[in-house]
PDB file of C-alpha atoms (C1' of nucleotides) in Angstrom:
ATOM      1  CA  MET A 491       0.152  -0.302  -0.323  1.00 56.00           C
ATOM      2  CA  GLN A 492       2.758   2.134   0.424  1.00 54.00           C
ATOM      3  CA  SER A 493       3.377   3.383  -3.262  1.00 56.00           C
ATOM      4  CA  VAL A 494       4.907   5.906  -3.006  1.00 70.00           C
ATOM      5  CA  MET A 495       7.994   7.288  -0.997  1.00 73.00           C
ATOM      6  CA  ALA A 496       6.756   9.525   0.947  1.00 76.00           C
ATOM      7  CA  LYS A 497       8.551  13.113   1.220  1.00 76.00           C
ATOM      8  CA  LYS A 498       9.203  13.397   4.603  1.00 76.00           C
ATOM      9  CA  ASN A 499      11.097  10.246   4.479  1.00 93.00           C
ATOM     10  CA  VAL A 500      13.052  11.188   1.490  1.00 96.00           C
ATOM     11  CA  SER A 501      14.208  14.262   3.711  1.00 97.00           C
ATOM     12  CA  GLU A 502      15.335  11.902   6.278  1.00 97.00           C
ATOM     13  CA  ILE A 503      17.170   9.814   4.396  1.00 98.00           C
ATOM     14  CA  LEU A 504      19.189  12.776   2.621  1.00 98.00           C
ATOM     15  CA  ARG A 505      19.552  14.017   6.393  1.00 97.00           C
ATOM     16  CA  LYS A 506      20.671  11.040   7.844  1.00 97.00           C
ATOM     17  CA  LYS A 507      22.976  10.888   5.152  1.00 97.00           C
ATOM     18  CA  GLY A 508      24.783  14.654   6.079  1.00 97.00           C
ATOM     19  CA  ILE A 509      23.580  16.126   2.836  1.00 97.00           C
ATOM     20  CA  SER A 510      21.771  19.138   2.477  1.00 96.00           C
ATOM     21  CA  VAL A 511      17.742  18.777   1.610  1.00 98.00           C
ATOM     22  CA  THR A 512      16.388  20.390  -1.906  1.00 98.00           C
ATOM     23  CA  THR A 513      13.472  19.390  -3.510  1.00 97.00           C
ATOM     24  CA  GLN A 514      15.669  18.579  -6.327  1.00 98.00           C
ATOM     25  CA  ARG A 515      17.184  16.082  -4.471  1.00 98.00           C
ATOM     26  CA  ILE A 516      14.205  14.485  -2.738  1.00 98.00           C
ATOM     27  CA  GLU A 517      12.488  14.237  -6.629  1.00 98.00           C
ATOM     28  CA  ILE A 518      15.182  12.324  -7.863  1.00 98.00           C
ATOM     29  CA  LEU A 519      15.939  10.264  -4.794  1.00 98.00           C
ATOM     30  CA  LYS A 520      12.220   9.742  -4.778  1.00 97.00           C
ATOM     31  CA  TYR A 521      11.954   8.359  -8.715  1.00 98.00           C
ATOM     32  CA  LEU A 522      15.119   6.310  -8.269  1.00 98.00           C
ATOM     33  CA  MET A 523      14.011   4.424  -4.716  1.00 97.00           C
ATOM     34  CA  GLN A 524      10.552   3.790  -7.133  1.00 96.00           C
ATOM     35  CA  THR A 525      11.751   2.661  -9.888  1.00 97.00           C
ATOM     36  CA  LYS A 526      13.901  -0.232 -11.501  1.00 96.00           C
ATOM     37  CA  THR A 527      15.093   1.331 -14.811  1.00 97.00           C
ATOM     38  CA  HIS A 528      18.150   2.190 -14.101  1.00 98.00           C
ATOM     39  CA  PRO A 529      17.743   5.064 -15.492  1.00 98.00           C
ATOM     40  CA  THR A 530      20.462   7.428 -17.235  1.00 98.00           C
ATOM     41  CA  VAL A 531      20.461  11.277 -15.911  1.00 98.00           C
ATOM     42  CA  GLU A 532      18.841  12.033 -18.938  1.00 98.00           C
ATOM     43  CA  ASP A 533      16.053   9.470 -18.515  1.00 98.00           C
ATOM     44  CA  ILE A 534      16.004  10.771 -15.061  1.00 98.00           C
ATOM     45  CA  TYR A 535      15.943  14.796 -16.532  1.00 98.00           C
ATOM     46  CA  LEU A 536      12.911  13.944 -18.838  1.00 98.00           C
ATOM     47  CA  GLN A 537      10.799  12.308 -15.970  1.00 98.00           C
ATOM     48  CA  ILE A 538      11.029  14.974 -13.173  1.00 98.00           C
ATOM     49  CA  HIS A 539      11.132  18.392 -15.335  1.00 97.00           C
ATOM     50  CA  SER A 540       7.450  17.057 -16.619  1.00 96.00           C
ATOM     51  CA  THR A 541       6.083  17.845 -13.661  1.00 96.00           C
ATOM     52  CA  PHE A 542       8.959  20.130 -11.855  1.00 95.00           C
ATOM     53  CA  ALA A 543       9.760  22.657 -14.802  1.00 94.00           C
ATOM     54  CA  SER A 544      12.516  24.324 -13.204  1.00 93.00           C
ATOM     55  CA  LEU A 545      14.686  21.520 -12.732  1.00 97.00           C
ATOM     56  CA  SER A 546      18.519  21.096 -15.091  1.00 98.00           C
ATOM     57  CA  ARG A 547      20.113  18.509 -16.019  1.00 98.00           C
ATOM     58  CA  ALA A 548      23.559  20.155 -14.317  1.00 98.00           C
ATOM     59  CA  THR A 549      21.513  19.551 -10.936  1.00 98.00           C
ATOM     60  CA  VAL A 550      20.940  15.858 -12.282  1.00 98.00           C
ATOM     61  CA  TYR A 551      24.328  15.356 -12.898  1.00 98.00           C
ATOM     62  CA  ASN A 552      25.420  16.779  -9.768  1.00 98.00           C
ATOM     63  CA  THR A 553      22.880  14.921  -7.625  1.00 98.00           C
ATOM     64  CA  VAL A 554      23.731  11.678  -8.643  1.00 98.00           C
ATOM     65  CA  MET A 555      27.222  12.766  -7.869  1.00 98.00           C
ATOM     66  CA  ALA A 556      26.855  13.216  -4.613  1.00 98.00           C
ATOM     67  CA  PHE A 557      24.302  10.518  -4.071  1.00 98.00           C
ATOM     68  CA  LYS A 558      26.927   8.326  -5.444  1.00 98.00           C
ATOM     69  CA  GLU A 559      29.459   9.805  -2.703  1.00 97.00           C
ATOM     70  CA  VAL A 560      27.459   9.020   0.215  1.00 97.00           C
ATOM     71  CA  GLY A 561      26.140   5.738  -0.803  1.00 97.00           C
ATOM     72  CA  LEU A 562      22.790   6.400  -1.907  1.00 98.00           C
ATOM     73  CA  VAL A 563      23.237   4.832  -5.410  1.00 98.00           C
ATOM     74  CA  GLN A 564      25.324   2.896  -7.790  1.00 97.00           C
ATOM     75  CA  GLU A 565      26.465   3.834 -11.238  1.00 98.00           C
ATOM     76  CA  ILE A 566      26.090   1.176 -13.416  1.00 98.00           C
ATOM     77  CA  THR A 567      28.142   1.353 -16.716  1.00 98.00           C
ATOM     78  CA  ILE A 568      26.831  -1.673 -18.453  1.00 98.00           C
ATOM     79  CA  GLU A 569      27.047   0.250 -21.458  1.00 97.00           C
ATOM     80  CA  LYS A 570      29.795   2.260 -23.074  1.00 97.00           C
ATOM     81  CA  GLU A 571      27.060   4.922 -24.030  1.00 96.00           C
ATOM     82  CA  LYS A 572      26.159   6.433 -21.059  1.00 97.00           C
ATOM     83  CA  ALA A 573      26.169   5.794 -16.941  1.00 98.00           C
ATOM     84  CA  ARG A 574      22.469   4.467 -15.522  1.00 98.00           C
ATOM     85  CA  TYR A 575      21.924   4.651 -11.523  1.00 98.00           C
ATOM     86  CA  ASP A 576      20.268   2.006  -9.219  1.00 98.00           C
ATOM     87  CA  GLY A 577      18.475   3.577  -6.354  1.00 97.00           C
ATOM     88  CA  ASN A 578      19.002   0.075  -4.530  1.00 96.00           C
ATOM     89  CA  PHE A 579      22.432   0.409  -3.074  1.00 93.00           C
ATOM     90  CA  GLU A 580      23.131  -3.573  -2.630  1.00 92.00           C
ATOM     91  CA  ALA A 581      25.481  -5.412  -4.452  1.00 92.00           C
ATOM     92  CA  HIS A 582      23.656  -7.510  -6.864  1.00 94.00           C
ATOM     93  CA  PRO A 583      24.518  -8.239 -10.563  1.00 95.00           C
ATOM     94  CA  HIS A 584      22.647  -6.428 -13.478  1.00 96.00           C
ATOM     95  CA  PHE A 585      21.676  -8.245 -16.756  1.00 96.00           C
ATOM     96  CA  PHE A 586      21.716  -6.377 -20.406  1.00 97.00           C
ATOM     97  CA  CYS A 587      19.640  -7.480 -23.455  1.00 96.00           C
ATOM     98  CA  ARG A 588      21.444  -6.476 -26.984  1.00 94.00           C
ATOM     99  CA  THR A 589      18.141  -6.687 -27.804  1.00 93.00           C
ATOM    100  CA  CYS A 590      15.729  -4.382 -26.159  1.00 94.00           C
ATOM    101  CA  GLN A 591      18.796  -2.744 -24.469  1.00 95.00           C
ATOM    102  CA  LYS A 592      17.403  -2.491 -20.880  1.00 96.00           C
ATOM    103  CA  VAL A 593      19.249  -3.497 -18.004  1.00 97.00           C
ATOM    104  CA  TYR A 594      17.839  -6.204 -15.482  1.00 96.00           C
ATOM    105  CA  ASP A 595      18.574  -6.747 -11.881  1.00 95.00           C
ATOM    106  CA  LEU A 596      19.923 -10.371 -10.764  1.00 92.00           C
ATOM    107  CA  GLY A 597      19.627 -11.634  -7.457  1.00 85.00           C
ATOM    108  CA  ALA A 598      21.739 -13.533  -4.949  1.00 75.00           C
ATOM    109  CA  GLU A 599      21.500 -16.707  -7.409  1.00 76.00           C
ATOM    110  CA  VAL A 600      25.005 -14.974  -8.963  1.00 74.00           C
ATOM    111  CA  LYS A 601      27.783 -15.345  -6.412  1.00 76.00           C
ATOM    112  CA  LEU A 602      31.309 -13.771  -6.813  1.00 76.00           C
ATOM    113  CA  THR A 603      33.837 -15.581  -4.268  1.00 79.00           C
ATOM    114  CA  TYR A 604      36.875 -13.786  -4.290  1.00 74.00           C
ATOM    115  CA  PRO A 605      40.393 -13.358  -1.290  1.00 69.00           C
ATOM    116  CA  HIS A 606      41.162 -10.114  -0.513  1.00 63.00           C
ATOM    117  CA  GLU A 607      44.484 -10.034  -1.027  1.00 68.00           C
ATOM    118  CA  LYS A 608      46.761  -7.459  -3.035  1.00 72.00           C
ATOM    119  CA  TYR A 609      43.318  -5.198  -4.307  1.00 77.00           C
ATOM    120  CA  LYS A 610      41.718  -3.766  -1.861  1.00 84.00           C
ATOM    121  CA  VAL A 611      37.998  -3.674  -2.984  1.00 91.00           C
ATOM    122  CA  GLU A 612      35.458  -1.106  -2.098  1.00 94.00           C
ATOM    123  CA  SER A 613      32.768  -2.164  -4.354  1.00 94.00           C
ATOM    124  CA  GLU A 614      32.074  -4.438  -7.194  1.00 94.00           C
ATOM    125  CA  GLN A 615      29.773  -4.537 -10.559  1.00 96.00           C
ATOM    126  CA  ILE A 616      29.004  -7.594 -11.916  1.00 95.00           C
ATOM    127  CA  TYR A 617      27.379  -6.910 -15.431  1.00 97.00           C
ATOM    128  CA  LEU A 618      25.972 -10.022 -17.523  1.00 95.00           C
ATOM    129  CA  TYR A 619      24.773  -9.300 -21.627  1.00 96.00           C
ATOM    130  CA  GLY A 620      22.686 -11.281 -23.543  1.00 95.00           C
ATOM    131  CA  VAL A 621      19.344 -11.421 -24.529  1.00 93.00           C
ATOM    132  CA  CYS A 622      16.092 -11.686 -21.914  1.00 92.00           C
ATOM    133  CA  GLU A 623      13.148 -13.766 -22.015  1.00 91.00           C
ATOM    134  CA  TYR A 624      10.874 -10.738 -23.360  1.00 92.00           C
ATOM    135  CA  CYS A 625      13.049 -10.595 -26.727  1.00 92.00           C
ATOM    136  CA  ARG A 626      13.672 -14.265 -26.886  1.00 87.00           C
TER     137      ARG A 626
ATOM    138  CA  MET B 567      62.277 -14.431 -26.794  1.00 56.00           C
ATOM    139  CA  GLN B 568      59.295 -13.406 -28.577  1.00 54.00           C
ATOM    140  CA  SER B 569      59.072 -10.006 -27.283  1.00 57.00           C
ATOM    141  CA  VAL B 570      56.891  -8.929 -29.895  1.00 69.00           C
ATOM    142  CA  MET B 571      54.512 -10.963 -31.923  1.00 73.00           C
ATOM    143  CA  ALA B 572      55.319 -11.296 -35.632  1.00 76.00           C
ATOM    144  CA  LYS B 573      53.568  -9.352 -38.193  1.00 74.00           C
ATOM    145  CA  LYS B 574      52.894 -12.712 -40.136  1.00 75.00           C
ATOM    146  CA  ASN B 575      51.054 -14.429 -37.173  1.00 93.00           C
ATOM    147  CA  VAL B 576      48.705 -11.257 -36.618  1.00 96.00           C
ATOM    148  CA  SER B 577      47.814 -11.866 -40.380  1.00 97.00           C
ATOM    149  CA  GLU B 578      47.021 -14.707 -39.500  1.00 97.00           C
ATOM    150  CA  ILE B 579      44.580 -14.309 -36.455  1.00 97.00           C
ATOM    151  CA  LEU B 580      43.055 -11.100 -38.826  1.00 98.00           C
ATOM    152  CA  ARG B 581      42.583 -13.717 -42.235  1.00 97.00           C
ATOM    153  CA  LYS B 582      41.431 -16.877 -39.301  1.00 97.00           C
ATOM    154  CA  LYS B 583      38.711 -14.759 -38.150  1.00 97.00           C
ATOM    155  CA  GLY B 584      37.467 -13.983 -41.550  1.00 96.00           C
ATOM    156  CA  ILE B 585      38.216 -10.102 -41.635  1.00 97.00           C
ATOM    157  CA  SER B 586      40.026  -8.461 -44.142  1.00 96.00           C
ATOM    158  CA  VAL B 587      43.885  -7.569 -43.225  1.00 98.00           C
ATOM    159  CA  THR B 588      44.919  -4.408 -43.247  1.00 98.00           C
ATOM    160  CA  THR B 589      47.980  -2.904 -41.809  1.00 97.00           C
ATOM    161  CA  GLN B 590      46.432  -0.371 -39.661  1.00 98.00           C
ATOM    162  CA  ARG B 591      44.439  -3.616 -38.415  1.00 98.00           C
ATOM    163  CA  ILE B 592      47.623  -5.920 -37.883  1.00 98.00           C
ATOM    164  CA  GLU B 593      49.144  -2.959 -35.819  1.00 97.00           C
ATOM    165  CA  ILE B 594      46.443  -2.201 -33.742  1.00 98.00           C
ATOM    166  CA  LEU B 595      45.742  -5.875 -33.559  1.00 98.00           C
ATOM    167  CA  LYS B 596      49.779  -6.513 -31.954  1.00 97.00           C
ATOM    168  CA  TYR B 597      49.636  -3.572 -29.614  1.00 98.00           C
ATOM    169  CA  LEU B 598      46.615  -5.078 -27.966  1.00 98.00           C
ATOM    170  CA  MET B 599      48.069  -8.190 -28.010  1.00 97.00           C
ATOM    171  CA  GLN B 600      51.479  -6.900 -26.622  1.00 96.00           C
ATOM    172  CA  THR B 601      50.215  -4.941 -23.517  1.00 97.00           C
ATOM    173  CA  LYS B 602      48.410  -5.324 -20.707  1.00 96.00           C
ATOM    174  CA  THR B 603      46.877  -1.449 -19.883  1.00 97.00           C
ATOM    175  CA  HIS B 604      43.808  -1.711 -21.137  1.00 98.00           C
ATOM    176  CA  PRO B 605      44.453   0.938 -23.455  1.00 98.00           C
ATOM    177  CA  THR B 606      41.318   3.332 -24.513  1.00 98.00           C
ATOM    178  CA  VAL B 607      40.895   4.265 -28.311  1.00 98.00           C
ATOM    179  CA  GLU B 608      43.219   7.698 -27.672  1.00 98.00           C
ATOM    180  CA  ASP B 609      45.675   5.618 -25.935  1.00 98.00           C
ATOM    181  CA  ILE B 610      45.668   3.073 -28.981  1.00 98.00           C
ATOM    182  CA  TYR B 611      45.778   5.936 -31.519  1.00 98.00           C
ATOM    183  CA  LEU B 612      48.255   8.177 -29.811  1.00 97.00           C
ATOM    184  CA  GLN B 613      51.029   4.743 -29.259  1.00 97.00           C
ATOM    185  CA  ILE B 614      50.371   3.912 -33.061  1.00 98.00           C
ATOM    186  CA  HIS B 615      50.305   6.954 -34.539  1.00 97.00           C
ATOM    187  CA  SER B 616      53.810   8.120 -32.912  1.00 96.00           C
ATOM    188  CA  THR B 617      55.483   5.742 -35.735  1.00 95.00           C
ATOM    189  CA  PHE B 618      52.770   4.992 -38.239  1.00 95.00           C
ATOM    190  CA  ALA B 619      51.571   8.535 -38.937  1.00 94.00           C
ATOM    191  CA  SER B 620      48.954   8.244 -41.161  1.00 92.00           C
ATOM    192  CA  LEU B 621      46.329   6.097 -38.768  1.00 97.00           C
ATOM    193  CA  SER B 622      43.076   8.334 -38.145  1.00 97.00           C
ATOM    194  CA  ARG B 623      41.382   7.787 -34.828  1.00 98.00           C
ATOM    195  CA  ALA B 624      38.098   6.681 -37.184  1.00 98.00           C
ATOM    196  CA  THR B 625      39.600   3.735 -37.983  1.00 98.00           C
ATOM    197  CA  VAL B 626      40.866   2.689 -34.400  1.00 98.00           C
ATOM    198  CA  TYR B 627      37.033   3.243 -33.754  1.00 98.00           C
ATOM    199  CA  ASN B 628      36.027   0.686 -36.524  1.00 98.00           C
ATOM    200  CA  THR B 629      38.991  -1.658 -35.872  1.00 98.00           C
ATOM    201  CA  VAL B 630      37.821  -2.477 -32.081  1.00 98.00           C
ATOM    202  CA  MET B 631      34.486  -2.725 -33.298  1.00 98.00           C
ATOM    203  CA  ALA B 632      35.796  -5.052 -35.721  1.00 98.00           C
ATOM    204  CA  PHE B 633      37.681  -7.092 -33.556  1.00 98.00           C
ATOM    205  CA  LYS B 634      35.032  -6.850 -30.779  1.00 97.00           C
ATOM    206  CA  GLU B 635      32.390  -8.454 -33.239  1.00 97.00           C
ATOM    207  CA  VAL B 636      34.359 -11.359 -34.226  1.00 97.00           C
ATOM    208  CA  GLY B 637      35.719 -11.901 -30.282  1.00 97.00           C
ATOM    209  CA  LEU B 638      39.504 -10.588 -30.510  1.00 98.00           C
ATOM    210  CA  VAL B 639      39.415  -7.719 -27.982  1.00 98.00           C
ATOM    211  CA  GLN B 640      36.997  -7.084 -25.033  1.00 97.00           C
ATOM    212  CA  GLU B 641      35.260  -3.953 -24.068  1.00 98.00           C
ATOM    213  CA  ILE B 642      35.677  -2.667 -21.072  1.00 98.00           C
ATOM    214  CA  THR B 643      33.210  -0.213 -19.679  1.00 98.00           C
ATOM    215  CA  ILE B 644      34.224  -0.384 -16.071  1.00 98.00           C
ATOM    216  CA  GLU B 645      34.871   3.394 -16.057  1.00 97.00           C
ATOM    217  CA  LYS B 646      31.531   5.360 -17.408  1.00 97.00           C
ATOM    218  CA  GLU B 647      33.941   7.967 -19.005  1.00 97.00           C
ATOM    219  CA  LYS B 648      35.601   5.857 -21.933  1.00 97.00           C
ATOM    220  CA  ALA B 649      35.741   2.586 -22.762  1.00 98.00           C
ATOM    221  CA  ARG B 650      38.866   0.328 -22.736  1.00 98.00           C
ATOM    222  CA  TYR B 651      40.104  -2.237 -24.817  1.00 98.00           C
ATOM    223  CA  ASP B 652      41.820  -5.970 -23.888  1.00 98.00           C
ATOM    224  CA  GLY B 653      43.274  -8.886 -26.076  1.00 97.00           C
ATOM    225  CA  ASN B 654      43.028 -10.935 -23.875  1.00 96.00           C
ATOM    226  CA  PHE B 655      39.157 -12.682 -25.236  1.00 93.00           C
ATOM    227  CA  GLU B 656      39.404 -15.091 -21.895  1.00 92.00           C
ATOM    228  CA  ALA B 657      36.601 -13.992 -19.542  1.00 92.00           C
ATOM    229  CA  HIS B 658      38.783 -12.553 -16.112  1.00 93.00           C
ATOM    230  CA  PRO B 659      38.152 -10.035 -14.110  1.00 94.00           C
ATOM    231  CA  HIS B 660      39.356  -6.518 -14.221  1.00 96.00           C
ATOM    232  CA  PHE B 661      40.249  -3.911 -11.001  1.00 95.00           C
ATOM    233  CA  PHE B 662      40.073  -0.217 -11.303  1.00 97.00           C
ATOM    234  CA  CYS B 663      42.202   1.687  -9.244  1.00 96.00           C
ATOM    235  CA  ARG B 664      40.299   5.138  -8.005  1.00 94.00           C
ATOM    236  CA  THR B 665      43.836   6.957  -6.850  1.00 93.00           C
ATOM    237  CA  CYS B 666      45.809   6.300 -10.064  1.00 94.00           C
ATOM    238  CA  GLN B 667      42.766   4.865 -12.764  1.00 95.00           C
ATOM    239  CA  LYS B 668      44.604   1.875 -13.866  1.00 96.00           C
ATOM    240  CA  VAL B 669      42.957  -1.422 -14.971  1.00 97.00           C
ATOM    241  CA  TYR B 670      44.024  -4.447 -13.772  1.00 96.00           C
ATOM    242  CA  ASP B 671      43.868  -7.907 -14.624  1.00 95.00           C
ATOM    243  CA  LEU B 672      42.708 -10.586 -11.968  1.00 92.00           C
ATOM    244  CA  GLY B 673      42.821 -14.022 -12.429  1.00 84.00           C
ATOM    245  CA  ALA B 674      40.756 -17.131 -11.896  1.00 75.00           C
ATOM    246  CA  GLU B 675      40.895 -16.290  -7.872  1.00 75.00           C
ATOM    247  CA  VAL B 676      37.654 -14.823  -8.265  1.00 74.00           C
ATOM    248  CA  LYS B 677      34.964 -16.717  -9.508  1.00 76.00           C
ATOM    249  CA  LEU B 678      31.331 -16.290 -10.791  1.00 76.00           C
ATOM    250  CA  THR B 679      28.764 -18.915 -10.085  1.00 79.00           C
ATOM    251  CA  TYR B 680      25.323 -18.514 -11.952  1.00 74.00           C
ATOM    252  CA  PRO B 681      22.410 -20.890 -12.676  1.00 69.00           C
ATOM    253  CA  HIS B 682      21.323 -19.833 -16.873  1.00 63.00           C
ATOM    254  CA  GLU B 683      17.529 -19.703 -15.729  1.00 68.00           C
ATOM    255  CA  LYS B 684      15.394 -16.920 -17.596  1.00 72.00           C
ATOM    256  CA  TYR B 685      18.799 -15.568 -19.506  1.00 77.00           C
ATOM    257  CA  LYS B 686      21.031 -16.782 -21.945  1.00 85.00           C
ATOM    258  CA  VAL B 687      24.056 -15.506 -20.872  1.00 91.00           C
ATOM    259  CA  GLU B 688      26.530 -14.513 -23.627  1.00 94.00           C
ATOM    260  CA  SER B 689      29.005 -12.650 -22.297  1.00 94.00           C
ATOM    261  CA  GLU B 690      30.115 -10.755 -18.380  1.00 94.00           C
ATOM    262  CA  GLN B 691      32.154  -8.025 -16.874  1.00 96.00           C
ATOM    263  CA  ILE B 692      33.191  -8.579 -13.582  1.00 95.00           C
ATOM    264  CA  TYR B 693      34.864  -4.767 -11.923  1.00 97.00           C
ATOM    265  CA  LEU B 694      36.168  -4.347  -8.936  1.00 95.00           C
ATOM    266  CA  TYR B 695      36.894  -0.921  -7.575  1.00 96.00           C
ATOM    267  CA  GLY B 696      39.222  -0.169  -4.757  1.00 95.00           C
ATOM    268  CA  VAL B 697      42.916   1.505  -4.606  1.00 93.00           C
ATOM    269  CA  CYS B 698      45.791  -0.912  -5.522  1.00 92.00           C
ATOM    270  CA  GLU B 699      48.546  -2.370  -3.650  1.00 91.00           C
ATOM    271  CA  TYR B 700      51.171   0.503  -5.260  1.00 92.00           C
ATOM    272  CA  CYS B 701      49.140   3.006  -4.052  1.00 92.00           C
ATOM    273  CA  ARG B 702      48.271   2.298  -0.911  1.00 86.00           C
TER     274      ARG B 702
ATOM    275  C1'  DA C 760      24.964  35.569   6.895  1.00 74.25           C
ATOM    276  C1'  DT C 761      27.209  31.972   4.258  1.00 74.25           C
ATOM    277  C1'  DG C 762      28.368  28.402   2.408  1.00 74.25           C
ATOM    278  C1'  DA C 763      25.882  24.687  -0.873  1.00 74.25           C
ATOM    279  C1'  DT C 764      23.287  24.284  -4.221  1.00 74.25           C
ATOM    280  C1'  DT C 765      21.009  25.430  -8.617  1.00 74.25           C
ATOM    281  C1'  DG C 766      20.352  26.799 -13.267  1.00 74.25           C
ATOM    282  C1'  DC C 767      22.219  28.649 -17.779  1.00 74.25           C
ATOM    283  C1'  DA C 768      25.331  28.308 -21.667  1.00 74.25           C
ATOM    284  C1'  DA C 769      29.680  27.408 -23.231  1.00 74.25           C
ATOM    285  C1'  DA C 770      33.221  24.438 -23.298  1.00 74.25           C
ATOM    286  C1'  DA C 771      35.225  19.917 -23.384  1.00 74.25           C
ATOM    287  C1'  DT C 772      35.460  14.754 -24.187  1.00 74.25           C
ATOM    288  C1'  DG C 773      34.342  10.310 -26.388  1.00 74.25           C
ATOM    289  C1'  DT C 774      32.082   8.722 -30.590  1.00 74.25           C
ATOM    290  C1'  DT C 775      29.597   8.042 -34.624  1.00 74.25           C
ATOM    291  C1'  DT C 776      28.574   9.545 -39.417  1.00 74.25           C
ATOM    292  C1'  DG C 777      28.813  10.777 -44.606  1.00 74.25           C
ATOM    293  C1'  DC C 778      31.938  10.589 -47.973  1.00 74.25           C
ATOM    294  C1'  DA C 779      35.524  10.957 -51.324  1.00 74.25           C
ATOM    295  C1'  DT C 780      39.654   7.820 -51.569  1.00 74.25           C
ATOM    296  C1'  DT C 781      42.622   4.093 -51.570  1.00 74.25           C
ATOM    297  C1'  DC C 782      42.940  -0.419 -50.348  1.00 74.25           C
ATOM    298  C1'  DG C 783      42.528  -6.211 -50.173  1.00 74.25           C
ATOM    299  C1'  DT C 784      41.054  -9.810 -52.334  1.00 74.25           C
TER     300       DT C 784
ATOM    301  C1'  DA D1422      37.300  -4.570 -60.869  1.00 74.25           C
ATOM    302  C1'  DC D1423      34.611  -4.133 -56.535  1.00 74.25           C
ATOM    303  C1'  DG D1424      33.324  -3.849 -52.081  1.00 74.25           C
ATOM    304  C1'  DA D1425      35.367  -3.350 -47.940  1.00 74.25           C
ATOM    305  C1'  DA D1426      38.390  -0.067 -45.637  1.00 74.25           C
ATOM    306  C1'  DT D1427      40.374   4.512 -44.311  1.00 74.25           C
ATOM    307  C1'  DG D1428      41.292   8.811 -43.282  1.00 74.25           C
ATOM    308  C1'  DC D1429      38.825  13.781 -42.741  1.00 74.25           C
ATOM    309  C1'  DA D1430      36.005  16.633 -41.459  1.00 74.25           C
ATOM    310  C1'  DA D1431      31.770  17.757 -39.323  1.00 74.25           C
ATOM    311  C1'  DA D1432      27.968  15.951 -36.178  1.00 74.25           C
ATOM    312  C1'  DC D1433      26.633  14.144 -32.126  1.00 74.25           C
ATOM    313  C1'  DA D1434      25.943  12.588 -27.538  1.00 74.25           C
ATOM    314  C1'  DT D1435      27.381  12.663 -22.742  1.00 74.25           C
ATOM    315  C1'  DT D1436      29.329  14.836 -19.013  1.00 74.25           C
ATOM    316  C1'  DT D1437      31.948  19.151 -16.972  1.00 74.25           C
ATOM    317  C1'  DT D1438      32.688  23.604 -16.035  1.00 74.25           C
ATOM    318  C1'  DG D1439      32.395  28.521 -14.752  1.00 74.25           C
ATOM    319  C1'  DC D1440      29.736  31.951 -12.506  1.00 74.25           C
ATOM    320  C1'  DA D1441      25.603  34.324 -10.823  1.00 74.25           C
ATOM    321  C1'  DA D1442      21.615  33.487  -8.606  1.00 74.25           C
ATOM    322  C1'  DT D1443      19.298  31.545  -5.309  1.00 74.25           C
ATOM    323  C1'  DC D1444      18.043  28.052  -1.182  1.00 74.25           C
ATOM    324  C1'  DA D1445      18.824  25.526   3.731  1.00 74.25           C
ATOM    325  C1'  DT D1446      20.530  25.531   7.598  1.00 74.25           C
TER     326       DT D1446
END
DNA sequence: ATGATTGCAAAATGTTTGCATTCGT
DNA sequence: ACGAATGCAAACATTTTGCAATCAT
C-alpha cells in the first residue's frame, strides 16, 4: 500500500546521509528509489522535468554524483555510451539485453567469490550480457 | 625471446577470423595483444600514430568494433568516461584503482557462479573497485 | 549570514557518421 | 574490378565547468 515513498521519509534519508535537503534532491531520490529501470541522467531529467519544470540537467548530474558519494545510488556502466543509476545500493548483478537494451536486476543466485589479497576491494559490479526472456 | 608478435602471426589471426587484413589492423592487434594496460581508443591512436603517422582515430574506432564483433578483444566499461580494450579475450575480472586510474587484470581466484535460467548469458564482465597495492 | 546548491550556457570529451579516396582480395 | 577499409571533417551525445542567482541551515 505504500506505493510511492513519502517526501518526509526521503528527506530523512538525505538528512541522515549528512547532505543538505533540496526539492530537487528529494524528487530525484524518490524517483530512483521507486523505479527499477536503471535510468540515465537524461531519463531522470525528462521524467522529473515533466512535472517540475525548473529542474536542470546540471543538477541531475550534480545530484547523482552526490548520491553516489554518500552511498545512495550505484553507478551502472554496463554500456559504454552512458551511465545508469540504481537506487538500490545493495550489491547485485545486472543483465543487459542487447536486443531491447534494457538492464535487469539479478539476485543472489549469482555469486562472486574472491580472496582479498593485493587489492582492497571497496565495491564491485557484475554485468552479464545476452538476450532477455522477452526478446527471445 | 618472442617479445613482440610477428606481423605474419597477427595477419594469420585476422585471416582466420574472416576479416580483411590491413596494415592498420595488424598494428592495432599487435599492440593490443602485447600490452596489459587496457588502452582506450585515444591511447591506441597515440601509440601507433607515433610510428605510423597516417593512422586516423576513426580507423581505431572501426577496428576495435570489428575486433569486438569477431571476438578478438573485450570492451571494458569499468569507467563511465571511456571504453578500454583488452586483447585477452578470455573472461577474467578487472580491478580499477581509484587513485592511479589504472585497470589491472585479476585471475581465476575470482569466481562467478550462476544458474542460466531466464537469461541466456553470452558474456560477462566483473569489475572491482578500490585502491591498488602500489597506491596504498 | 554564509556556504552549498541550482540553472544556464559554454566547453570539453568520447564517439559516430558521411563521403571521397585508397586498399585488399 | 569491386566491395571493404581508411582518413578527414563535421555532427552528435554525454559529461564537465564557470559563474551569477537562489536556497538551506
